[in-house]
Coordinates of C-alpha atoms in Angstrom, one line a residue:
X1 CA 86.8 -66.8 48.4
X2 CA 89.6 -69.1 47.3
X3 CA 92.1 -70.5 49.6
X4 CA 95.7 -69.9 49.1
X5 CA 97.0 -73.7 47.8
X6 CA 94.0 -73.4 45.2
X7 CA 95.7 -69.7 44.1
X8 CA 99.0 -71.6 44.2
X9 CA 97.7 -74.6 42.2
X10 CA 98.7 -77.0 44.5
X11 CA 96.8 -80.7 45.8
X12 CA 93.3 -79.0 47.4
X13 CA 91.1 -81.1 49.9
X14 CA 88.3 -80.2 52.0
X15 CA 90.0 -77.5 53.9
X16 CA 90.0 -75.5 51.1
X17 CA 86.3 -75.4 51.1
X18 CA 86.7 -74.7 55.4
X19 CA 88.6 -71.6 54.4
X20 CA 86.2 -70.4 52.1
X21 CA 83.7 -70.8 54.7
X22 CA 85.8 -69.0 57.4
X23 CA 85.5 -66.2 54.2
X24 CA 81.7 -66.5 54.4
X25 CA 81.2 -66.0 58.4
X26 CA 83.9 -63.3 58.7
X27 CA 81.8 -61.5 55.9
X28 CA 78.4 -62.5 57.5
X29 CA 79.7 -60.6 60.9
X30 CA 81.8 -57.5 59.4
X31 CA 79.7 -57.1 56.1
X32 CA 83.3 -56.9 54.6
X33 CA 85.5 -59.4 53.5
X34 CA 88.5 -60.4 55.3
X35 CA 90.6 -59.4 52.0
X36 CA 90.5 -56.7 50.0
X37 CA 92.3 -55.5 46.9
X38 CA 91.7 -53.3 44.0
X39 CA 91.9 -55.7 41.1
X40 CA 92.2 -59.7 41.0
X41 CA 96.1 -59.4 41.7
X42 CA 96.2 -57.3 44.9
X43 CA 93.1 -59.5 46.1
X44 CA 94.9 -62.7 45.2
X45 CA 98.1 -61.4 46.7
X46 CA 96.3 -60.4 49.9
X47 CA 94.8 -63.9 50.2
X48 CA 98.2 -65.3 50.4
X49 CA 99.9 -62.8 52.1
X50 CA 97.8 -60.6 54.7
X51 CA 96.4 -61.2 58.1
X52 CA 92.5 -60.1 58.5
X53 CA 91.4 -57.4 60.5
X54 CA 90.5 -58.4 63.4
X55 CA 87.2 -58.6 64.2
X56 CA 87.2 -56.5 67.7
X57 CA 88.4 -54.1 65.6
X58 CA 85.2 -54.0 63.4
X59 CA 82.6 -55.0 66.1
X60 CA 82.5 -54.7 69.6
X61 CA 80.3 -57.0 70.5
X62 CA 81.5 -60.2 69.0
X63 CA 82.9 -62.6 71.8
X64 CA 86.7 -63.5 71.2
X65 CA 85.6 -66.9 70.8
X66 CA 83.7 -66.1 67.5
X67 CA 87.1 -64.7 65.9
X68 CA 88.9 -67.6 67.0
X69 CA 87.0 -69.8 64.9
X70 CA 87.3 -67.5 62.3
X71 CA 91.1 -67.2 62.8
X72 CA 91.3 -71.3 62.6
X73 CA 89.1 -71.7 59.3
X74 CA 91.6 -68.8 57.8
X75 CA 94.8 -70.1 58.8
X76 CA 96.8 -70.4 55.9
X77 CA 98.6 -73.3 56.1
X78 CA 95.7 -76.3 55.6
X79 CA 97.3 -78.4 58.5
X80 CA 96.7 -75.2 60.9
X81 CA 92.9 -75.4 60.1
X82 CA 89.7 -77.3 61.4
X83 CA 89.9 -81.4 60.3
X84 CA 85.8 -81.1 59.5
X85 CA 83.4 -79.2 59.2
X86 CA 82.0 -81.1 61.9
X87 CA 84.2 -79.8 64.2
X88 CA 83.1 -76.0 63.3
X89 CA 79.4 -77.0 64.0
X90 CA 80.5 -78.3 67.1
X91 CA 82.7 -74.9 68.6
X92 CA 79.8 -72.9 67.0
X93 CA 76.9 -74.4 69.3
X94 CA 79.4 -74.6 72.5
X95 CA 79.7 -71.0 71.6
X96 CA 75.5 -70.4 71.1
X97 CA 74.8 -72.6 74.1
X98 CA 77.4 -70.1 76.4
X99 CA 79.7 -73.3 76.9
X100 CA 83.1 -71.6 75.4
X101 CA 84.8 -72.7 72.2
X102 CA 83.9 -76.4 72.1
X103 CA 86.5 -78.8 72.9
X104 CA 86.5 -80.1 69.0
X105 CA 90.0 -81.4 67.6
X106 CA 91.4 -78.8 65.9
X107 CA 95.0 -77.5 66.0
X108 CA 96.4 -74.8 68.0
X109 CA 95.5 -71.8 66.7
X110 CA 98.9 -69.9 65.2
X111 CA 100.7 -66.6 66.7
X112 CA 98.9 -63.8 64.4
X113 CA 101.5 -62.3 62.5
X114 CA 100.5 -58.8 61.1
X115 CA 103.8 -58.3 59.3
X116 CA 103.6 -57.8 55.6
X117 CA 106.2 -59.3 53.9
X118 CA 107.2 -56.1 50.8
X119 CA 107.3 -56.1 46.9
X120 CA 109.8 -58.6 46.8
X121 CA 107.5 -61.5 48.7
X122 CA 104.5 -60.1 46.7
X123 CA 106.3 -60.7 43.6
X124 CA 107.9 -64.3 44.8
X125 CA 104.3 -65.3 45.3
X126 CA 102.5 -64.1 42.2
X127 CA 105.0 -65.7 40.4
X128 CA 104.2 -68.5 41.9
X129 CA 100.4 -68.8 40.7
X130 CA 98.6 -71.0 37.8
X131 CA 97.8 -68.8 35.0
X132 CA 94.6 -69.7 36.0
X133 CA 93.6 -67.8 39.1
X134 CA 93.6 -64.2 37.6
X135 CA 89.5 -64.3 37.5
X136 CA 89.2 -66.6 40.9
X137 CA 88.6 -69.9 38.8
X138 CA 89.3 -73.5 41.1
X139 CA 92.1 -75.1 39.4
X140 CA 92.2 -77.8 37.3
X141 CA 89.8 -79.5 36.0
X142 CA 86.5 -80.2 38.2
X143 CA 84.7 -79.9 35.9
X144 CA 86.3 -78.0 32.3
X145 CA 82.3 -78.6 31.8
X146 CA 78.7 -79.2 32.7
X147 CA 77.5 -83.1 33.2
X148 CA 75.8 -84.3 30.0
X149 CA 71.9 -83.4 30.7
X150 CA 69.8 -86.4 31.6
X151 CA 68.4 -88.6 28.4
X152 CA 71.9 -87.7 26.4
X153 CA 74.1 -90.7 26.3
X154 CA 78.0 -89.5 25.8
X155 CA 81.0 -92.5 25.8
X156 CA 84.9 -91.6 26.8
X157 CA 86.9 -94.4 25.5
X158 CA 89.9 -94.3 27.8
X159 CA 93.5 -95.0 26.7
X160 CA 94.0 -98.6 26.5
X161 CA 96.0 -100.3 29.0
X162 CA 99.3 -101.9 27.7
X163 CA 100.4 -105.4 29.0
X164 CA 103.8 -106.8 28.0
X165 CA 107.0 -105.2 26.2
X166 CA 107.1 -107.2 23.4
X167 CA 107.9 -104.7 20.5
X168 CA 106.2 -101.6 20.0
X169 CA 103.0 -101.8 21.8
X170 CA 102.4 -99.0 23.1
X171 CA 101.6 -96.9 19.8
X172 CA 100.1 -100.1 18.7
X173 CA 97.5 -99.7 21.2
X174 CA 97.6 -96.2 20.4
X175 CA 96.9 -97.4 17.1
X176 CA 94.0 -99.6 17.5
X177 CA 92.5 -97.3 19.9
X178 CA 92.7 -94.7 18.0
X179 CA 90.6 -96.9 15.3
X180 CA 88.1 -97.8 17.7
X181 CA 87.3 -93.7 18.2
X182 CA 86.8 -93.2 14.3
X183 CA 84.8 -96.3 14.3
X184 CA 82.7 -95.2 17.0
X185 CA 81.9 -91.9 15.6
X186 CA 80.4 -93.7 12.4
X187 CA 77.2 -94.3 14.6
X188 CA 75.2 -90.8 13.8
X189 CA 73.3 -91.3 17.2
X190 CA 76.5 -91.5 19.5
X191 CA 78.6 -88.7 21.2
X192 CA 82.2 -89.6 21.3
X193 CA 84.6 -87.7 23.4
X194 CA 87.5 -86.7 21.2
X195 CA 91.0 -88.6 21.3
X196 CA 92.6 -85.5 22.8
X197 CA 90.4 -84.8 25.8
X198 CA 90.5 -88.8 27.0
X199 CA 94.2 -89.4 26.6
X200 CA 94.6 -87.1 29.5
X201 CA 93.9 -89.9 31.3
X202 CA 96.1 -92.5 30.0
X203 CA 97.7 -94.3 33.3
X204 CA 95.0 -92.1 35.7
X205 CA 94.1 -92.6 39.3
X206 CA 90.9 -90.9 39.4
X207 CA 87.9 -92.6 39.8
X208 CA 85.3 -93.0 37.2
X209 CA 83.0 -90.8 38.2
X210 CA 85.1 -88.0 38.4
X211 CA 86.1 -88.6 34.4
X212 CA 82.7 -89.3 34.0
X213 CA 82.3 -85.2 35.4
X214 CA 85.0 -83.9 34.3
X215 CA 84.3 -85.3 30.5
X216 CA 80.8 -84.6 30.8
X217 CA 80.4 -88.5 29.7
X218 CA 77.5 -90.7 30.7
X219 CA 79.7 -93.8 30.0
X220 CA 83.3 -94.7 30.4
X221 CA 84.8 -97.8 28.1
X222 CA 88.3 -98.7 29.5
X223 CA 90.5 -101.7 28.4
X224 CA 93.5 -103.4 28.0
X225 CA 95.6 -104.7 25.3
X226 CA 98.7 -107.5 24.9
X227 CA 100.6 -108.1 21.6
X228 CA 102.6 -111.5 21.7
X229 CA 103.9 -113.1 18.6
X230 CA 101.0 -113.4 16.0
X231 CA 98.7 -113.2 18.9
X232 CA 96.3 -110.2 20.0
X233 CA 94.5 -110.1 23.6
X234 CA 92.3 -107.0 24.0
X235 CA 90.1 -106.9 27.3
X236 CA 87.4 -104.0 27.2
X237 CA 84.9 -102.9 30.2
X238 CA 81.7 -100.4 29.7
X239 CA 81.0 -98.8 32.6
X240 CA 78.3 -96.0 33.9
X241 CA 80.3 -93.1 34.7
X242 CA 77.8 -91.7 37.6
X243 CA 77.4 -94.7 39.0
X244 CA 80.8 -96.7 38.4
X245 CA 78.6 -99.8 38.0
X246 CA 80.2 -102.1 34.8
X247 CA 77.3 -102.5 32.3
X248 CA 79.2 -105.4 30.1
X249 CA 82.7 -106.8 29.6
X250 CA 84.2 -109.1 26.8
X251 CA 87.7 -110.4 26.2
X252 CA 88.7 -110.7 22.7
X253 CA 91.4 -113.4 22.1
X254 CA 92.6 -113.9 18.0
X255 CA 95.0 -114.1 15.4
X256 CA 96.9 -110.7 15.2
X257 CA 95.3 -109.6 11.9
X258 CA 94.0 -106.9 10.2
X259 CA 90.7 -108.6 9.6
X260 CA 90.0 -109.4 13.2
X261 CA 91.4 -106.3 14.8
X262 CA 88.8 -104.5 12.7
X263 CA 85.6 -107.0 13.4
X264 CA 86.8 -106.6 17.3
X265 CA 86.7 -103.0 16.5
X266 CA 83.1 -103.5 14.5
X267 CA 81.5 -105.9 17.6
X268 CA 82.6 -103.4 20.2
X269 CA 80.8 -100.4 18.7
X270 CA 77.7 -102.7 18.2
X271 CA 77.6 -103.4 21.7
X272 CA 77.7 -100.2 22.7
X273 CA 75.0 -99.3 20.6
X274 CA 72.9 -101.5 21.9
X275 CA 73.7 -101.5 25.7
X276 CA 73.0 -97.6 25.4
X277 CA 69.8 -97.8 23.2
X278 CA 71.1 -96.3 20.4
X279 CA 69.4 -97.5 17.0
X280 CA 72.1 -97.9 14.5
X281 CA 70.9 -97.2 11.0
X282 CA 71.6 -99.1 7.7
X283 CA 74.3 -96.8 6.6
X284 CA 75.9 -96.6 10.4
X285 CA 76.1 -100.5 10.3
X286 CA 77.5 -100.3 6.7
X287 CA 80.2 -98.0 7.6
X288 CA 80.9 -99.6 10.8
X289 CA 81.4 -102.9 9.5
X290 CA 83.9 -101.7 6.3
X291 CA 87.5 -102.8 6.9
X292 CA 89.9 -99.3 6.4
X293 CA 92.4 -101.4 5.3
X294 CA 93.8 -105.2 4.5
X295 CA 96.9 -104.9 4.9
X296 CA 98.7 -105.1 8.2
X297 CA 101.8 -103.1 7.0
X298 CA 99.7 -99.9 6.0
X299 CA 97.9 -100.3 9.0
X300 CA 101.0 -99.8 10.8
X301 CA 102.3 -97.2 8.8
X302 CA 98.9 -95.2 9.1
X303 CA 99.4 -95.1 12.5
X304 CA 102.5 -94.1 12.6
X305 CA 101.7 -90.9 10.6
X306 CA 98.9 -90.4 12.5
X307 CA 100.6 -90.1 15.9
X308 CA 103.6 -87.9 14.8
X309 CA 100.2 -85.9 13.0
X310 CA 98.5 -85.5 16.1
X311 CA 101.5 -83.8 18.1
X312 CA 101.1 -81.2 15.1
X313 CA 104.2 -79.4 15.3
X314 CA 106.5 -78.3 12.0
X315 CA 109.1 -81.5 12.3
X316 CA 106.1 -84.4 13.3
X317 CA 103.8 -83.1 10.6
X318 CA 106.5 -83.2 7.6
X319 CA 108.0 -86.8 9.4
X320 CA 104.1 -87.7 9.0
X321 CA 104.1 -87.1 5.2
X322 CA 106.1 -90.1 4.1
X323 CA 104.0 -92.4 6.3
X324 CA 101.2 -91.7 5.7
X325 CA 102.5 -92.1 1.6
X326 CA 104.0 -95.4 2.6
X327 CA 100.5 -96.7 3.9
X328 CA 99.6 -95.5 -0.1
X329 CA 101.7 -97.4 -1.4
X330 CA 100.5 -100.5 0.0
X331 CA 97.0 -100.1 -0.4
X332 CA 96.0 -97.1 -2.9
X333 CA 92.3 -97.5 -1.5
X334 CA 93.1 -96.9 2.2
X335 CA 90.6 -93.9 2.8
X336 CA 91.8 -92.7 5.7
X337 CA 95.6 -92.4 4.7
X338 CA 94.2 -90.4 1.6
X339 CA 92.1 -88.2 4.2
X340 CA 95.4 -88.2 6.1
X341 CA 97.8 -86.6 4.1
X342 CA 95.4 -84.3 2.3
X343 CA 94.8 -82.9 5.7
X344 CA 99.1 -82.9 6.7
X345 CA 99.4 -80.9 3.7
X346 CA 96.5 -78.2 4.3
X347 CA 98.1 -78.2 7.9
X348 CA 101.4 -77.2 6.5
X349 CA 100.3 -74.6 5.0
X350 CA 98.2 -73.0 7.7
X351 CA 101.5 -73.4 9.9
X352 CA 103.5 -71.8 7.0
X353 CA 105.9 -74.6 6.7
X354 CA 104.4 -74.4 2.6
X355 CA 102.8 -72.0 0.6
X356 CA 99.3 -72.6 -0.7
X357 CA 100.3 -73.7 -4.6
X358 CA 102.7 -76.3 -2.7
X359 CA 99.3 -77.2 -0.5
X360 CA 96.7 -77.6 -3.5
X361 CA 99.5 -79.0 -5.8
X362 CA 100.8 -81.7 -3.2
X363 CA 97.4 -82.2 -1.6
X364 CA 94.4 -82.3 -3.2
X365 CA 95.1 -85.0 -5.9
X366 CA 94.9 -87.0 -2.1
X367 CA 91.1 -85.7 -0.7
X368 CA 90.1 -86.2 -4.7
X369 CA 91.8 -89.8 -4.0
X370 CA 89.3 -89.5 -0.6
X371 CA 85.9 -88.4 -2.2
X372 CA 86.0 -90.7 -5.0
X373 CA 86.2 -93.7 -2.6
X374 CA 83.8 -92.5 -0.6
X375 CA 81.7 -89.5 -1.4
X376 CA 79.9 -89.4 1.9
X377 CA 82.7 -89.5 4.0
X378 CA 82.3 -86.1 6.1
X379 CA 85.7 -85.6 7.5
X380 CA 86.9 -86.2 3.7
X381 CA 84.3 -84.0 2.6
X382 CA 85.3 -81.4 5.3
X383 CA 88.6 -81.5 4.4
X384 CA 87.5 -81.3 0.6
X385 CA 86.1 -77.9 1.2
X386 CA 88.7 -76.5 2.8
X387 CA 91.1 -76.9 -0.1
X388 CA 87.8 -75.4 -1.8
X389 CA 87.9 -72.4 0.7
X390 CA 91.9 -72.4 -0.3
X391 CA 91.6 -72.6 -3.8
X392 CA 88.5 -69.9 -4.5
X393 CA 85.9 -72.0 -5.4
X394 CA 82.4 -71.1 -4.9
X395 CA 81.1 -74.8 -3.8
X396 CA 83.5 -74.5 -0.5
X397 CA 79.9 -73.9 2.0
X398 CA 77.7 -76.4 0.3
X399 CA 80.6 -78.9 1.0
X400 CA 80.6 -77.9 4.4
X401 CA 77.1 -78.6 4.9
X402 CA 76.9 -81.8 3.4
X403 CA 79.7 -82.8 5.7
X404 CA 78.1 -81.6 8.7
X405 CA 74.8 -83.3 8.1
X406 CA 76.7 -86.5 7.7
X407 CA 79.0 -86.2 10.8
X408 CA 77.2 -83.8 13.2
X409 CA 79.4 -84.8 16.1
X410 CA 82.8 -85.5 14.8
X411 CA 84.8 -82.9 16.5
X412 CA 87.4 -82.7 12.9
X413 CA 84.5 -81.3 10.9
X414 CA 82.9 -79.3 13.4
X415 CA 87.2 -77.9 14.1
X416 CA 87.4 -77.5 9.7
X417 CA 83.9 -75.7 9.6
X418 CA 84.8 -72.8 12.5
X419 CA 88.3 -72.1 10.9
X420 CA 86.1 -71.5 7.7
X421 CA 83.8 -69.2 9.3
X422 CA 86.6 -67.2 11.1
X423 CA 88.2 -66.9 8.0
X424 CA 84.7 -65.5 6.6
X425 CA 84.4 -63.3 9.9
X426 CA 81.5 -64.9 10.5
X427 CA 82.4 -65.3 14.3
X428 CA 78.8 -65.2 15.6
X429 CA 78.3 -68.5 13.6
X430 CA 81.5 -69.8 14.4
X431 CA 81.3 -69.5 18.2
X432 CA 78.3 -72.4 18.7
X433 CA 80.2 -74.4 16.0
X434 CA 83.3 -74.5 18.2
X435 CA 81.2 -74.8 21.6
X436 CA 79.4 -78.2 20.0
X437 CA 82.8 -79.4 19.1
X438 CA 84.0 -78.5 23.2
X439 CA 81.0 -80.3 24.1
X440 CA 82.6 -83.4 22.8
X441 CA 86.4 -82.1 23.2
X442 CA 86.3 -80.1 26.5
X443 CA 89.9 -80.6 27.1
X444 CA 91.0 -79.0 23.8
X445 CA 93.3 -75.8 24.4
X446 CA 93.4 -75.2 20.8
X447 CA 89.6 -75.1 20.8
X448 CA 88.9 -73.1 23.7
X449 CA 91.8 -70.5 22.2
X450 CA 89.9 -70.7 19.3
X451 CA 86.5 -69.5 21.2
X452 CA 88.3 -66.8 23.4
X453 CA 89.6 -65.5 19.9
X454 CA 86.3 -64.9 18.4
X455 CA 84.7 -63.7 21.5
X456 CA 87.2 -61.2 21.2
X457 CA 86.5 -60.6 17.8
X458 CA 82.6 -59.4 19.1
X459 CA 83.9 -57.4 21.8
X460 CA 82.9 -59.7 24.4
X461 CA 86.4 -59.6 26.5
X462 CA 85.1 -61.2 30.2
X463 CA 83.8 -64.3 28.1
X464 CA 87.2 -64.5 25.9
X465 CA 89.3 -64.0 29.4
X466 CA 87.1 -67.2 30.3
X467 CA 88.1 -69.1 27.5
X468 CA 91.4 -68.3 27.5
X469 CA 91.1 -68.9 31.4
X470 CA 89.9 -72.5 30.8
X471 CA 93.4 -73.2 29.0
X472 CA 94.9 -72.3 31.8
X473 CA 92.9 -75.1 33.8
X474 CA 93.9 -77.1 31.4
X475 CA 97.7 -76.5 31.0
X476 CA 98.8 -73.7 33.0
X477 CA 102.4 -73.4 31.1
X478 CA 100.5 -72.5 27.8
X479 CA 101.4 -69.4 26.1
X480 CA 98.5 -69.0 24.2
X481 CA 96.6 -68.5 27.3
X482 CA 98.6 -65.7 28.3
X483 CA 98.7 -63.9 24.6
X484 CA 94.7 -64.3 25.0
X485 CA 94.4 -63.2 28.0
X486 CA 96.7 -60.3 28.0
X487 CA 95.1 -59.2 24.4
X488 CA 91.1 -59.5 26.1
X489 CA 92.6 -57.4 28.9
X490 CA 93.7 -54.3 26.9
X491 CA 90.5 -54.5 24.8
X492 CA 88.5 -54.7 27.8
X493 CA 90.3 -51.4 29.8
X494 CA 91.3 -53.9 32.4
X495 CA 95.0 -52.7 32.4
X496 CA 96.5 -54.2 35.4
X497 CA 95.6 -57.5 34.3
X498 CA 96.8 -56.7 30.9
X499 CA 100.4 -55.9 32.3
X500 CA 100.6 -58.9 34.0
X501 CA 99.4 -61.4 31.4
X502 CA 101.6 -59.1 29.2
X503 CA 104.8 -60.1 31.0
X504 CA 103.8 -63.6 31.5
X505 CA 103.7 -64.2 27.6
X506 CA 107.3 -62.5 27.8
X507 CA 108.5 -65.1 30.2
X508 CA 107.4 -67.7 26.9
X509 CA 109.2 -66.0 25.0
X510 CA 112.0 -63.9 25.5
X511 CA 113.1 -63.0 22.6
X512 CA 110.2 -61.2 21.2
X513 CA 110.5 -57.3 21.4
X514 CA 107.0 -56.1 21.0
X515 CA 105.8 -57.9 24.5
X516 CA 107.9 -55.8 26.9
X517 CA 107.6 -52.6 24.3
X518 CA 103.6 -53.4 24.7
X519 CA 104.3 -54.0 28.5
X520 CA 105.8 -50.8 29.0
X521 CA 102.9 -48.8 27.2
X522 CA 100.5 -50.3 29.9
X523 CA 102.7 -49.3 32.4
X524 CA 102.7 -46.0 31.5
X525 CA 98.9 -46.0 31.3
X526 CA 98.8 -46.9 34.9
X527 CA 101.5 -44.1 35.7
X528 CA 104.0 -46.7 37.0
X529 CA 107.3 -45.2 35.1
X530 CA 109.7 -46.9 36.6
X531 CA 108.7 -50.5 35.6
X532 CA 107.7 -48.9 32.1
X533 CA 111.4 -48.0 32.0
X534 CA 112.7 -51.1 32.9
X535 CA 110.2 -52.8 29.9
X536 CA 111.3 -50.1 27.0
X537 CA 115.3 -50.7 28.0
X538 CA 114.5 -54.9 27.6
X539 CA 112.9 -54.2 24.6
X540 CA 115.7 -52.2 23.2
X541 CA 118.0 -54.6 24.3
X542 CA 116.1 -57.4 22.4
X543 CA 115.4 -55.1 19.6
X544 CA 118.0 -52.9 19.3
X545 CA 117.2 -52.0 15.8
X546 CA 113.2 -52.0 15.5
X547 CA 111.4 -48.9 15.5
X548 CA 108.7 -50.0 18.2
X549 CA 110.5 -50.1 21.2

């Protein structure tokens, strides 16, 4: 039923939804749809390429002016289609009443073209599709998930604004908004969406409602914020997502210091506390209230490391190191640079940029560092266990649940706890682990591949292909999207889905021998040995040497 821009993952408006509909009335009259295809490709391709049968050709007794509505919601160029819906309703009652086709404004209807266009245009235009629109899915994101249920209150803090060029502002703000996330999910009865899902946003268009959906947030805090000299201007704005309507405001004017940036930090999260009726208990105000740091330097240098940590790549993680242990330097006590590089190290290592010796000898003298400033800490204490997990030691689970009945909703634990049970194979306790941490993070493509993986781990391939669908939503270049999908589609006997994801994870990366050696195997399977030919002879060309191929 999709239209062929929302196959093509282009800019979609209401006509897409008047196509669909032309789907629905064709289907209401024929009792067949107007495209047909064997599997999700040839239907997809059939969207985009053929011309339906026409409906005299079906049923004699529809008037040509039926099918010529028809032929005008299906056109498939939008421009070619009704302007409204309206304008349906209206031809549709000239045409009950007797009185013709209606004289609605709509375009002239196009020449029907029956011709189909071969392999070669077939190919061209599947080529052409998001990795998304294997399974039918709209594209991105509307919504990744379901609106928060009513009585749940859920906060986005959006990117911050930046206003002037005076140095580096813009990973200060980075910085300090960053800060104002962690603070904010030191209140135990507040869900904060996670720093990846919200800077999406960063410079947006959309309107606040649709974040609001598309987040799955009941509130929306945006801002703005201007370093000049020793001076710090930060303007924030709460807002009710559904309803757009601006529930309180405050502009903070002060001496650019480490002390006030935190109390700024400290007074926002109170007010949002109370202006959603959240009751902040005696330890939430004592941890919302503590100062990370004094020092302005290791402030800066925390955040640093913490943005070349989040990009999470070989080269930013090992740049991160030194910043993180120049933040140390300044100020020994600075929990979260401790947390920090305990947790760049044990990334390291699951990369295998370091073995696990160089990860518990260069790391856990840090999370020890953590847990002895503050032993209820649970991201420290998440972390702690994992180097636990690492290192053998039997305490590694009761760690994890004391972290997780500390921070219930900090996405970080929740992320630390699944990998633990996936390492365990305990995938049917991992799966709601990492669907509470999407809840708060539903923009996370390393999350959802994280979910498709396990479901594939139970044999449930159509929900894995939905995970790994969702990445696609989210960022249809993604490899991992296509490994996943291609992997659920093999397990799950759908083979000519598996061929295609199968050469889509080739185009990612060429060099690899075993994709178009796999490729050609499924090929085989579905007796075309002509493309299987063509695969084997690319994989021996890549591999020339290796025993697959």
């Amino acid at each position: 039923y999709m239209s062929p821009e929302q196959l093509q993952g282009l800019a979609i408006d209401h006509r897409t939804d008047i196509f669909s509909l032309g789907i629905v009335l064709y289907e209401m009259a024929t009792g067949r749809r107007p495209f047909q295809g064997k599997g999700a490709v040839d239907l997809a391709a059939g969207i985009m390429r053929d011309t339906p049968p026409s409906l005299g050709d079906l049923r004699e007794d529809l008037p040509p002016a039926f099918e010529v509505i028809i032929q005008t919601c299906l056109a498939k160029d939008p421009d070619q289609r009704y302007r409204s819906v309206q304008d349906i309703g209206t031809d549709l009652e000239a045409l009950r009443s007797g009185a013709g086709s209606g004289n609605a404004d709509r375009p002239a209807l196009p020449r029907r073209n029956r011709t189909r266009f071969g392999v070669v245009a077939a190919v061209v235009a599947l080529a052409a599709l998001g990795a998304w629109w294997l399974l039918g899915d709209p594209g991105p994101p509307e919504p990744v998930i379901k609106a928060e249920p009513a009585g749940q209150q859920k906060i986005a803090v959006l990117p911050f604004a930046v206003l002037g060029l005076e140095g580096n502002t813009n990973a200060f703000a980075d910085g300090v908004h960053d800060d104002l996330l962690t603070t904010l999910t030191e209140i135990s009865g507040l869900k904060v969406i996670s720093r990846t899902s919200v800077m999406r946003y960063r410079d947006t268009t959309l309107g606040m409602p649709q974040i609001g959906r598309e987040l799955g947030a009941s509130h929306l805090l945006e801002g703005s914020i201007q370093q000049s000299g020793g001076k710090v201007r930060i303007n924030v704005q709460l807002i009710e997502a559904a309803t757009d309507e601006h529930l309180w405001a405050r502009k903070f004017d002060r001496e650019l210091t480490v002390a006030n940036l935190f109390d700024i930090q400290s007074e926002i999260a109170r007010t949002i506390a109370g202006a959603l009726s959240v009751t902040l208990s005696t330890r939430d105000r004592e941890r919302i209230r503590r100062n990370p740091t004094d020092d302005l330097e290791a402030f800066y240098a925390y955040n640093r490391g913490r943005q070349l940590f989040i990009r999470s790549t070989f080269e930013t993680l090992r740049a991160a190191v030194p910043e993180f242990e120049r933040a140390l330097e300044i100020d020994p006590d600075y929990l979260l640079a401790n947390i920090a590089l305990a947790r760049t190290h044990a990334m390291l290592a699951s990369t295998g940029a370091s073995t696990r010796d160089e990860m518990l000898q260069e790391g856990r003298p840090w999370i020890d560092r953590a847990i002895a400033i503050e032993p209820d800490d649970p991201y420290a204490l998440a972390v702690l266990a994992d180097y636990q997990r690492v290192a053998g030691e039997d305490d590694a689970q009761a760690t994890f649940d004391r972290a997780l009945a500390l921070g219930p909703n900090i996405v970080e634990v929740l992320d630390i706890y699944a990998g633990y049970l996936r390492t365990r194979d305990r995938y049917s306790e991992a799966i709601p682990i990492i669907e509470h941490a999407l809840d708060l993070d539903p923009l996370s493509t390393a999350l959802h591949h994280d979910l498709g993986r396990s479901l594939i781990a139970l044999g449930r391939f159509d929900e894995a292909m939905d995970a790994f669908q969702r990445i696609s939503q989210i960022d249809p270049d993604n490899p991992y999207a296509a490994h996943g999908s291609g992997l659920a589609s093999i397990l799950g006997g759908r083979l000519r889905e598996a061929a295609y994801w199968s050469d889509r994870t080739s185009e990612y990366d060429p060099a690899d021998y075993e994709n178009p050696a796999t490729s050609a195997i499924i090929y085989i399977s579905l007796g075309d040995f002509e493309t299987a030919t063509a695969r084997v002879e690319e994989a021996l060309s890549t591999g020339p040497d290796e025993p697959y191929p």
